[in-house]
Short mmCIF file of C-alpha atoms in Angstrom, two decimals:
data_model
loop_
_atom_site.label_atom_id
_atom_site.label_comp_id
_atom_site.label_asym_id
_atom_site.label_seq_id
_atom_site.Cartn_x
_atom_site.Cartn_y
_atom_site.Cartn_z
CA MET K 104 54.13 7.71 4.08
CA ALA K 105 50.87 8.84 2.48
CA LYS K 106 47.65 8.07 4.29
CA ASN K 107 46.21 5.88 1.56
CA GLU K 108 49.46 3.95 1.42
CA SER K 109 49.55 3.33 5.17
CA GLU K 110 45.91 2.20 5.17
CA GLY K 111 46.09 -0.02 2.12
CA GLY K 112 49.78 -0.64 1.64
CA GLY K 113 49.35 -4.38 1.18
CA GLY K 114 46.96 -3.94 -1.72
CA ARG K 115 49.06 -1.20 -3.31
CA ALA K 116 52.23 -3.24 -2.91
CA GLN K 117 50.55 -6.12 -4.73
CA ALA K 118 49.38 -3.70 -7.43
CA VAL K 119 52.95 -2.44 -7.91
CA HIS K 120 54.14 -6.05 -8.16
CA ARG K 121 51.46 -6.83 -10.76
CA VAL K 122 52.30 -3.72 -12.82
CA LEU K 123 56.00 -4.55 -12.99
CA LYS K 124 55.46 -8.26 -13.55
CA ARG K 125 52.98 -7.67 -16.37
CA ALA K 126 55.35 -5.17 -18.03
CA ILE K 127 58.16 -7.74 -17.84
CA LEU K 128 56.05 -10.64 -19.10
CA ASP K 129 54.74 -8.50 -21.97
CA GLN K 130 58.37 -7.66 -22.78
CA ALA K 131 57.61 -3.94 -22.46
CA LEU K 132 60.54 -4.02 -20.03
CA SER K 133 63.20 -6.12 -21.74
CA PRO K 134 65.89 -8.23 -20.06
CA GLY K 135 68.61 -5.98 -18.72
CA SER K 136 66.36 -2.92 -18.35
CA LYS K 137 67.14 -0.80 -15.30
CA LEU K 138 64.40 -0.50 -12.65
CA PRO K 139 65.05 2.72 -10.68
CA GLU K 140 62.97 2.84 -7.51
CA ASP K 141 62.48 6.59 -7.61
CA SER K 142 61.18 6.70 -11.20
CA ILE K 143 58.87 3.76 -10.65
CA GLY K 144 57.54 5.18 -7.39
CA GLU K 145 56.95 8.58 -8.96
CA ARG K 146 55.07 7.11 -11.92
CA LEU K 147 52.93 4.78 -9.81
CA GLY K 148 52.34 7.27 -7.00
CA VAL K 149 53.81 5.07 -4.26
CA SER K 150 56.82 5.21 -1.96
CA ARG K 151 60.17 3.69 -2.76
CA THR K 152 59.49 1.28 0.11
CA LEU K 153 56.58 -0.30 -1.77
CA VAL K 154 58.58 -0.37 -4.99
CA ARG K 155 61.47 -2.07 -3.21
CA GLU K 156 59.08 -4.63 -1.71
CA ALA K 157 57.76 -5.45 -5.18
CA LEU K 158 61.28 -5.70 -6.61
CA VAL K 159 62.35 -8.08 -3.85
CA ARG K 160 59.35 -10.30 -4.58
CA LEU K 161 60.12 -10.24 -8.31
CA SER K 162 63.74 -11.18 -7.58
CA GLN K 163 62.48 -14.19 -5.61
CA GLU K 164 60.48 -15.17 -8.71
CA GLY K 165 63.59 -14.92 -10.87
CA LEU K 166 62.37 -11.94 -12.90
CA VAL K 167 64.56 -9.20 -11.38
CA GLU K 168 68.20 -9.02 -10.35
CA LEU K 169 69.04 -6.91 -7.28
CA ARG K 170 72.61 -5.63 -7.55
CA PRO K 171 74.30 -4.12 -4.47
CA ASN K 172 74.95 -0.39 -4.96
CA ARG K 173 73.79 -0.61 -8.57
CA GLY K 174 70.03 -0.95 -8.25
CA ALA K 175 67.64 -3.42 -9.81
CA MET K 176 67.31 -4.62 -13.38
CA VAL K 177 65.14 -7.05 -15.30
CA ALA K 178 66.89 -10.42 -15.12
CA ARG K 179 68.96 -11.50 -18.10
CA PRO K 180 69.36 -15.29 -17.97
CA THR K 181 72.30 -16.92 -19.71
CA LEU K 182 71.74 -19.40 -22.51
CA GLU K 183 72.90 -22.21 -20.22
CA GLU K 184 70.34 -21.14 -17.60
CA ALA K 185 67.73 -21.12 -20.35
CA ARG K 186 68.50 -24.70 -21.35
CA ASN K 187 68.42 -25.86 -17.73
CA LEU K 188 65.13 -24.09 -17.07
CA PHE K 189 63.40 -25.72 -20.00
CA LEU K 190 64.73 -29.15 -19.02
CA THR K 191 63.15 -28.60 -15.61
CA ARG K 192 59.92 -27.36 -17.18
CA MET K 193 59.74 -30.47 -19.35
CA ALA K 194 59.95 -32.72 -16.30
CA LEU K 195 57.38 -30.77 -14.30
CA GLU K 196 54.94 -30.30 -17.16
CA ARG K 197 55.17 -33.99 -17.98
CA LEU K 198 53.82 -34.52 -14.46
CA VAL K 199 51.07 -31.98 -15.15
CA VAL K 200 50.06 -33.88 -18.29
CA GLU K 201 50.13 -37.25 -16.53
CA THR K 202 47.99 -35.86 -13.69
CA LEU K 203 45.34 -34.34 -15.97
CA SER K 204 45.18 -36.86 -18.82
CA GLY K 205 41.65 -38.25 -19.10
CA LYS K 206 40.57 -36.43 -15.92
CA LEU K 207 39.60 -32.92 -17.05
CA THR K 208 36.15 -31.83 -15.94
CA PRO K 209 33.70 -30.12 -18.32
CA ASP K 210 34.34 -26.78 -16.57
CA GLN K 211 38.10 -27.20 -16.93
CA ILE K 212 37.74 -28.07 -20.61
CA ASP K 213 35.61 -24.95 -21.14
CA ALA K 214 38.16 -22.78 -19.32
CA LEU K 215 41.04 -24.13 -21.42
CA SER K 216 39.07 -23.77 -24.66
CA THR K 217 38.19 -20.17 -23.77
CA HIS K 218 41.83 -19.40 -23.06
CA ILE K 219 42.96 -20.88 -26.38
CA SER K 220 40.38 -18.68 -28.12
CA ALA K 221 41.95 -15.66 -26.41
CA GLU K 222 45.34 -16.81 -27.72
CA GLU K 223 43.92 -16.98 -31.24
CA ALA K 224 42.55 -13.43 -30.92
CA ALA K 225 45.99 -12.12 -29.89
CA LYS K 226 48.12 -14.14 -32.29
CA LYS K 227 49.18 -11.10 -34.35
CA GLU K 228 50.65 -9.38 -31.29
CA GLN K 229 53.93 -11.04 -30.36
CA ALA K 230 54.39 -10.10 -26.68
CA PRO K 231 50.76 -10.64 -25.59
CA SER K 232 50.62 -13.94 -27.49
CA ILE K 233 53.75 -15.17 -25.68
CA ARG K 234 52.27 -14.13 -22.31
CA LEU K 235 48.96 -15.86 -23.06
CA ALA K 236 50.80 -18.97 -24.21
CA GLY K 237 52.58 -19.05 -20.85
CA GLU K 238 49.32 -18.55 -18.99
CA PHE K 239 47.91 -21.63 -20.73
CA HIS K 240 50.63 -23.68 -19.03
CA THR K 241 50.01 -22.12 -15.60
CA LEU K 242 46.28 -22.75 -16.03
CA LEU K 243 46.98 -26.43 -16.68
CA ALA K 244 49.18 -26.59 -13.57
CA GLN K 245 46.46 -24.98 -11.43
CA MET K 246 44.04 -27.70 -12.48
CA THR K 247 46.26 -30.38 -10.88
CA ASN K 248 45.51 -28.97 -7.38
CA ASN K 249 49.11 -29.82 -6.53
CA THR K 250 50.36 -26.79 -4.59
CA SER K 251 54.06 -27.46 -5.12
CA LEU K 252 53.60 -28.18 -8.80
CA ILE K 253 51.55 -25.02 -9.28
CA ARG K 254 54.17 -22.88 -7.56
CA TYR K 255 57.16 -24.17 -9.50
CA VAL K 256 55.44 -24.18 -12.89
CA ASN K 257 54.24 -20.60 -12.31
CA GLU K 258 57.78 -19.44 -11.52
CA LEU K 259 59.35 -21.28 -14.44
CA VAL K 260 56.76 -20.03 -16.92
CA ALA K 261 57.29 -16.45 -15.78
CA ARG K 262 61.07 -16.71 -16.15
CA SER K 263 60.58 -18.34 -19.54
CA SER K 264 59.24 -15.03 -20.88
CA LEU K 265 62.68 -13.50 -20.32
CA ILE K 266 64.30 -16.41 -22.12
CA LEU K 267 61.92 -16.06 -25.05
CA ALA K 268 62.79 -12.36 -25.27
CA LEU K 269 66.50 -13.16 -25.38
CA TYR K 270 66.91 -16.51 -27.09
CA GLY K 271 63.62 -17.59 -28.62
CA ARG K 272 63.28 -17.97 -32.36
CA PRO K 273 60.67 -15.75 -34.03
CA HIS K 274 57.42 -16.63 -32.31
CA SER K 275 54.85 -18.47 -34.40
CA SER K 276 51.60 -17.88 -32.58
CA GLU K 277 49.67 -19.99 -35.08
CA CYS K 278 51.91 -22.95 -34.23
CA ALA K 279 51.58 -22.40 -30.48
CA VAL K 280 47.79 -22.15 -30.58
CA SER K 281 47.41 -25.24 -32.78
CA GLU K 282 49.68 -27.21 -30.44
CA HIS K 283 47.66 -26.08 -27.41
CA ARG K 284 44.44 -27.25 -29.10
CA GLU K 285 46.04 -30.57 -29.99
CA LEU K 286 47.34 -30.94 -26.43
CA LEU K 287 43.87 -30.26 -25.02
CA ASP K 288 42.34 -32.83 -27.39
CA ASN K 289 44.86 -35.45 -26.24
CA LEU K 290 44.21 -34.66 -22.55
CA ILE K 291 40.45 -34.96 -23.05
CA ALA K 292 40.91 -38.30 -24.83
CA GLY K 293 43.32 -39.57 -22.17
CA LYS K 294 46.13 -40.02 -24.73
CA THR K 295 48.92 -39.53 -22.21
CA ASP K 296 51.85 -40.63 -24.39
CA GLU K 297 50.80 -38.33 -27.23
CA ALA K 298 50.23 -35.42 -24.85
CA THR K 299 53.61 -35.77 -23.12
CA ALA K 300 55.42 -36.05 -26.45
CA LEU K 301 53.69 -32.94 -27.73
CA MET K 302 54.50 -31.01 -24.56
CA ALA K 303 58.18 -31.97 -24.84
CA HIS K 304 58.32 -30.86 -28.48
CA HIS K 305 56.48 -27.65 -27.60
CA LEU K 306 59.04 -26.68 -24.94
CA GLU K 307 62.10 -27.77 -26.91
CA SER K 308 61.25 -25.52 -29.85
CA VAL K 309 62.16 -22.28 -28.07
CA THR K 310 65.82 -23.26 -27.64
CA THR K 311 66.58 -24.28 -31.24
CA ARG K 312 68.54 -21.13 -31.99
CA ALA K 313 69.53 -17.91 -30.24
CA LEU K 314 68.54 -14.49 -31.48
CA LEU K 315 69.83 -11.62 -29.37
CA PRO K 316 67.70 -8.50 -29.86
CA ALA K 317 69.26 -5.07 -29.84
CA ASP K 318 69.26 -3.53 -26.39
CA GLY K 319 67.36 -0.32 -25.90
CA ASP K 320 66.39 1.49 -22.73
CA ARG K 321 62.86 2.88 -22.92
CA ASN K 322 61.60 5.52 -20.55
CA ILE K 323 60.25 3.47 -17.64
CA LYS K 324 57.53 5.99 -16.81
CA GLU K 325 56.13 5.73 -20.33
CA VAL K 326 56.34 1.94 -20.28
CA LEU K 327 54.41 1.67 -17.01
CA SER K 328 51.64 4.15 -17.87
CA ALA K 329 49.09 1.69 -19.25
CA TYR K 330 49.85 -0.93 -16.61
CA ALA K 331 49.47 1.67 -13.83
CA ALA K 332 46.07 2.74 -15.15
CA ALA K 333 44.87 -0.85 -15.22
CA GLU K 334 45.75 -1.23 -11.53
CA GLY K 335 44.25 2.11 -10.49
CA LEU K 336 47.64 3.59 -9.61
CA ALA K 337 48.67 7.18 -10.33
#
């Protein structure tokens, strides 16, 4: 193992995890894409051990499937799994709304408003806009200070990106941003019923019809280049 890896393996392992997770959430690596440890390690300048550690963590988050003797691949949820996931999200995010309604602090309101502005700036880019839309929901969950709720919402939102890539209707970023602003307004005003109804509608919309994109394997080294640079990896 290289010296820098042995001295800072924990940090580099986390960086590898972030690179792969970001590429998956941005849909640069589509559902079903193969994740060869050797190619990833070579591109990121780390050992296969660190790559495997990151893949195991991603599998625990539901983003990667580890197949015995066949390697890893980006998870490809079934339509039934997609429906069940969003039913679970609706229940958990209803709790998020009920917890925050009428209780947001000025700093929290500013943070949410700033995030929505970032969504508006990215609305012409499909994959980043979907990722930012998901991060809005994880940001709301974090503001509840409920550790269990934060954990489960984070995991479900991450897995939702795979479902959106497979089964989501064409993404309307303008609609998503306007709904987020309306949701924030209702939370600030303490209109719990309106906020929960809007959240339910918001989550139901992605399962209205299935559109299966054409599969295509992209060169994983090329896909990971920009993400590697952002994390300071080779």
